[in-house]
Amino acid sequence: MALNVFEVALYAMILSGGQAPLTCERHEAATPVVKCSNGAVATEDEEGRIRYMDGTTVYKGQNGALSFSNGISSHWGSAGWVQFTNNVSVRRTGNNNFKSNGGLTCRPLSDDRATCDKAG
């Protein structure tokens, strides 16, 4: 499974608290890696999960709930928002982008680039 740059950007935004814009880009190497402007760097582990270089791994539950190995977890909130235990909330917009309660919109720019910014 190819490392999904859009997911890496969305999760990096959640992990960083949802306030600061960031852009992530795939870099081909012996092991594909995604580097983000906020310093987050991610690869894929042997199970196909996203793993950040700080040791945080993203887990997707059978019910679709997300959790992170650093203790952050999620649940469905009101009006279609997914709420995380670090006070970040996101919801899918009509064009399959994601908007955060901090005012950022995350969207793919290409297969190899994604951004979370206020211009969405």
PDB file of C-alpha atoms in Angstrom:
ATOM      1  CA  MET A   1       0.000   0.000   0.000  1.00  0.00           C
ATOM      2  CA  ALA A   2       1.431   3.388  -0.997  1.00  0.00           C
ATOM      3  CA  LEU A   3       1.962   5.998   1.685  1.00  0.00           C
ATOM      4  CA  ASN A   4      -0.964   8.444   1.384  1.00  0.00           C
ATOM      5  CA  VAL A   5       0.393  12.008   1.550  1.00  0.00           C
ATOM      6  CA  PHE A   6      -3.055  13.496   2.216  1.00  0.00           C
ATOM      7  CA  GLU A   7      -3.566  11.247   5.256  1.00  0.00           C
ATOM      8  CA  VAL A   8      -0.057  12.045   6.516  1.00  0.00           C
ATOM      9  CA  ALA A   9      -0.850  15.788   6.293  1.00  0.00           C
ATOM     10  CA  LEU A  10      -4.244  15.440   7.988  1.00  0.00           C
ATOM     11  CA  TYR A  11      -2.846  13.375  10.860  1.00  0.00           C
ATOM     12  CA  ALA A  12       0.190  15.686  11.212  1.00  0.00           C
ATOM     13  CA  MET A  13      -2.225  18.606  11.575  1.00  0.00           C
ATOM     14  CA  ILE A  14      -4.208  16.722  14.236  1.00  0.00           C
ATOM     15  CA  LEU A  15      -1.063  15.677  16.117  1.00  0.00           C
ATOM     16  CA  SER A  16       0.257  19.257  16.132  1.00  0.00           C
ATOM     17  CA  GLY A  17      -2.930  20.705  17.628  1.00  0.00           C
ATOM     18  CA  GLY A  18      -4.762  21.888  14.517  1.00  0.00           C
ATOM     19  CA  GLN A  19      -3.750  25.558  14.549  1.00  0.00           C
ATOM     20  CA  ALA A  20      -0.654  25.956  12.342  1.00  0.00           C
ATOM     21  CA  PRO A  21      -0.683  25.558   8.535  1.00  0.00           C
ATOM     22  CA  LEU A  22       1.542  22.877   7.024  1.00  0.00           C
ATOM     23  CA  THR A  23       2.407  21.288   3.690  1.00  0.00           C
ATOM     24  CA  CYS A  24       3.601  17.705   3.233  1.00  0.00           C
ATOM     25  CA  GLU A  25       5.466  16.201   0.294  1.00  0.00           C
ATOM     26  CA  ARG A  26       6.507  12.672  -0.690  1.00  0.00           C
ATOM     27  CA  HIS A  27      10.226  12.035  -1.137  1.00  0.00           C
ATOM     28  CA  GLU A  28      11.308   8.864  -2.896  1.00  0.00           C
ATOM     29  CA  ALA A  29      14.143   7.020  -1.213  1.00  0.00           C
ATOM     30  CA  ALA A  30      14.931   3.395  -0.385  1.00  0.00           C
ATOM     31  CA  THR A  31      11.845   3.684   1.812  1.00  0.00           C
ATOM     32  CA  PRO A  32       9.249   6.266   0.683  1.00  0.00           C
ATOM     33  CA  VAL A  33       8.971   9.094   3.177  1.00  0.00           C
ATOM     34  CA  VAL A  34       6.656  12.094   3.570  1.00  0.00           C
ATOM     35  CA  LYS A  35       8.148  15.262   5.040  1.00  0.00           C
ATOM     36  CA  CYS A  36       5.992  18.102   6.343  1.00  0.00           C
ATOM     37  CA  SER A  37       6.829  21.777   6.793  1.00  0.00           C
ATOM     38  CA  ASN A  38       6.049  21.533  10.532  1.00  0.00           C
ATOM     39  CA  GLY A  39       8.856  18.994  10.979  1.00  0.00           C
ATOM     40  CA  ALA A  40       6.700  15.864  10.910  1.00  0.00           C
ATOM     41  CA  VAL A  41       8.251  12.998   8.939  1.00  0.00           C
ATOM     42  CA  ALA A  42       6.327   9.796   8.216  1.00  0.00           C
ATOM     43  CA  THR A  43       6.913   6.373   6.715  1.00  0.00           C
ATOM     44  CA  GLU A  44       4.815   3.248   6.502  1.00  0.00           C
ATOM     45  CA  ASP A  45       5.427   0.415   8.962  1.00  0.00           C
ATOM     46  CA  GLU A  46       5.400  -3.294   8.066  1.00  0.00           C
ATOM     47  CA  GLU A  47       1.627  -3.424   8.717  1.00  0.00           C
ATOM     48  CA  GLY A  48       0.920  -0.537   6.327  1.00  0.00           C
ATOM     49  CA  ARG A  49       0.243   1.964   9.131  1.00  0.00           C
ATOM     50  CA  ILE A  50       1.522   5.538   9.082  1.00  0.00           C
ATOM     51  CA  ARG A  51       4.410   5.950  11.525  1.00  0.00           C
ATOM     52  CA  TYR A  52       5.926   9.327  12.336  1.00  0.00           C
ATOM     53  CA  MET A  53       9.621   9.609  13.139  1.00  0.00           C
ATOM     54  CA  ASP A  54       8.791  10.725  16.700  1.00  0.00           C
ATOM     55  CA  GLY A  55       7.478   7.170  17.205  1.00  0.00           C
ATOM     56  CA  THR A  56       3.756   7.940  16.896  1.00  0.00           C
ATOM     57  CA  THR A  57       1.802   5.349  14.898  1.00  0.00           C
ATOM     58  CA  VAL A  58      -1.725   5.877  13.518  1.00  0.00           C
ATOM     59  CA  TYR A  59      -4.218   3.071  14.136  1.00  0.00           C
ATOM     60  CA  LYS A  60      -7.538   2.707  12.323  1.00  0.00           C
ATOM     61  CA  GLY A  61     -10.155   0.721  14.214  1.00  0.00           C
ATOM     62  CA  GLN A  62     -12.620  -1.645  12.557  1.00  0.00           C
ATOM     63  CA  ASN A  63     -15.334   0.944  13.152  1.00  0.00           C
ATOM     64  CA  GLY A  64     -13.235   3.628  11.425  1.00  0.00           C
ATOM     65  CA  ALA A  65     -12.171   5.339  14.648  1.00  0.00           C
ATOM     66  CA  LEU A  66      -8.631   6.685  14.693  1.00  0.00           C
ATOM     67  CA  SER A  67      -6.192   6.426  17.544  1.00  0.00           C
ATOM     68  CA  PHE A  68      -2.556   7.332  17.908  1.00  0.00           C
ATOM     69  CA  SER A  69       0.096   5.456  19.877  1.00  0.00           C
ATOM     70  CA  ASN A  70       0.777   8.643  21.887  1.00  0.00           C
ATOM     71  CA  GLY A  71      -2.672   8.336  23.515  1.00  0.00           C
ATOM     72  CA  ILE A  72      -4.782  10.612  21.293  1.00  0.00           C
ATOM     73  CA  SER A  73      -8.048   8.936  20.295  1.00  0.00           C
ATOM     74  CA  SER A  74     -11.193   9.983  18.435  1.00  0.00           C
ATOM     75  CA  HIS A  75     -14.952   9.672  18.549  1.00  0.00           C
ATOM     76  CA  TRP A  76     -17.863  10.914  16.466  1.00  0.00           C
ATOM     77  CA  GLY A  77     -19.133  14.214  17.780  1.00  0.00           C
ATOM     78  CA  SER A  78     -22.096  16.315  16.745  1.00  0.00           C
ATOM     79  CA  ALA A  79     -22.933  17.459  13.205  1.00  0.00           C
ATOM     80  CA  GLY A  80     -20.451  15.105  11.533  1.00  0.00           C
ATOM     81  CA  TRP A  81     -17.348  16.269  13.381  1.00  0.00           C
ATOM     82  CA  VAL A  82     -14.750  13.729  14.489  1.00  0.00           C
ATOM     83  CA  GLN A  83     -13.436  14.874  17.854  1.00  0.00           C
ATOM     84  CA  PHE A  84      -9.952  14.024  19.114  1.00  0.00           C
ATOM     85  CA  THR A  85      -8.885  13.961  22.743  1.00  0.00           C
ATOM     86  CA  ASN A  86      -6.349  16.771  22.118  1.00  0.00           C
ATOM     87  CA  ASN A  87      -9.266  19.194  21.403  1.00  0.00           C
ATOM     88  CA  VAL A  88      -8.917  19.052  17.600  1.00  0.00           C
ATOM     89  CA  SER A  89     -12.077  18.327  15.597  1.00  0.00           C
ATOM     90  CA  VAL A  90     -12.338  17.681  11.859  1.00  0.00           C
ATOM     91  CA  ARG A  91     -15.141  17.111   9.395  1.00  0.00           C
ATOM     92  CA  ARG A  92     -15.226  16.130   5.760  1.00  0.00           C
ATOM     93  CA  THR A  93     -16.385  18.912   3.449  1.00  0.00           C
ATOM     94  CA  GLY A  94     -18.433  18.463   0.287  1.00  0.00           C
ATOM     95  CA  ASN A  95     -15.334  18.156  -1.881  1.00  0.00           C
ATOM     96  CA  ASN A  96     -13.685  15.436   0.276  1.00  0.00           C
ATOM     97  CA  ASN A  97     -11.314  17.860   1.951  1.00  0.00           C
ATOM     98  CA  PHE A  98     -11.252  18.158   5.740  1.00  0.00           C
ATOM     99  CA  LYS A  99     -11.900  21.281   7.800  1.00  0.00           C
ATOM    100  CA  SER A 100     -10.635  21.632  11.362  1.00  0.00           C
ATOM    101  CA  ASN A 101     -12.136  23.534  14.276  1.00  0.00           C
ATOM    102  CA  GLY A 102      -8.940  25.630  14.181  1.00  0.00           C
ATOM    103  CA  GLY A 103      -9.915  27.021  10.773  1.00  0.00           C
ATOM    104  CA  LEU A 104      -7.553  24.945   8.628  1.00  0.00           C
ATOM    105  CA  THR A 105      -8.676  23.082   5.514  1.00  0.00           C
ATOM    106  CA  CYS A 106      -6.657  20.030   4.521  1.00  0.00           C
ATOM    107  CA  ARG A 107      -6.634  19.025   0.875  1.00  0.00           C
ATOM    108  CA  PRO A 108      -4.478  17.126  -1.600  1.00  0.00           C
ATOM    109  CA  LEU A 109      -2.542  19.234  -4.104  1.00  0.00           C
ATOM    110  CA  SER A 110      -1.345  16.175  -6.069  1.00  0.00           C
ATOM    111  CA  ASP A 111      -0.561  12.524  -5.368  1.00  0.00           C
ATOM    112  CA  ASP A 112       2.744  13.681  -3.863  1.00  0.00           C
ATOM    113  CA  ARG A 113       1.708  16.873  -2.023  1.00  0.00           C
ATOM    114  CA  ALA A 114      -0.976  17.950   0.440  1.00  0.00           C
ATOM    115  CA  THR A 115      -1.616  21.019   2.550  1.00  0.00           C
ATOM    116  CA  CYS A 116      -3.572  22.190   5.566  1.00  0.00           C
ATOM    117  CA  ASP A 117      -4.077  25.944   5.458  1.00  0.00           C
ATOM    118  CA  LYS A 118      -6.596  28.734   5.990  1.00  0.00           C
ATOM    119  CA  ALA A 119      -7.077  29.381   2.266  1.00  0.00           C
ATOM    120  CA  GLY A 120      -9.487  26.516   1.714  1.00  0.00           C
TER     121      GLY A 120
END
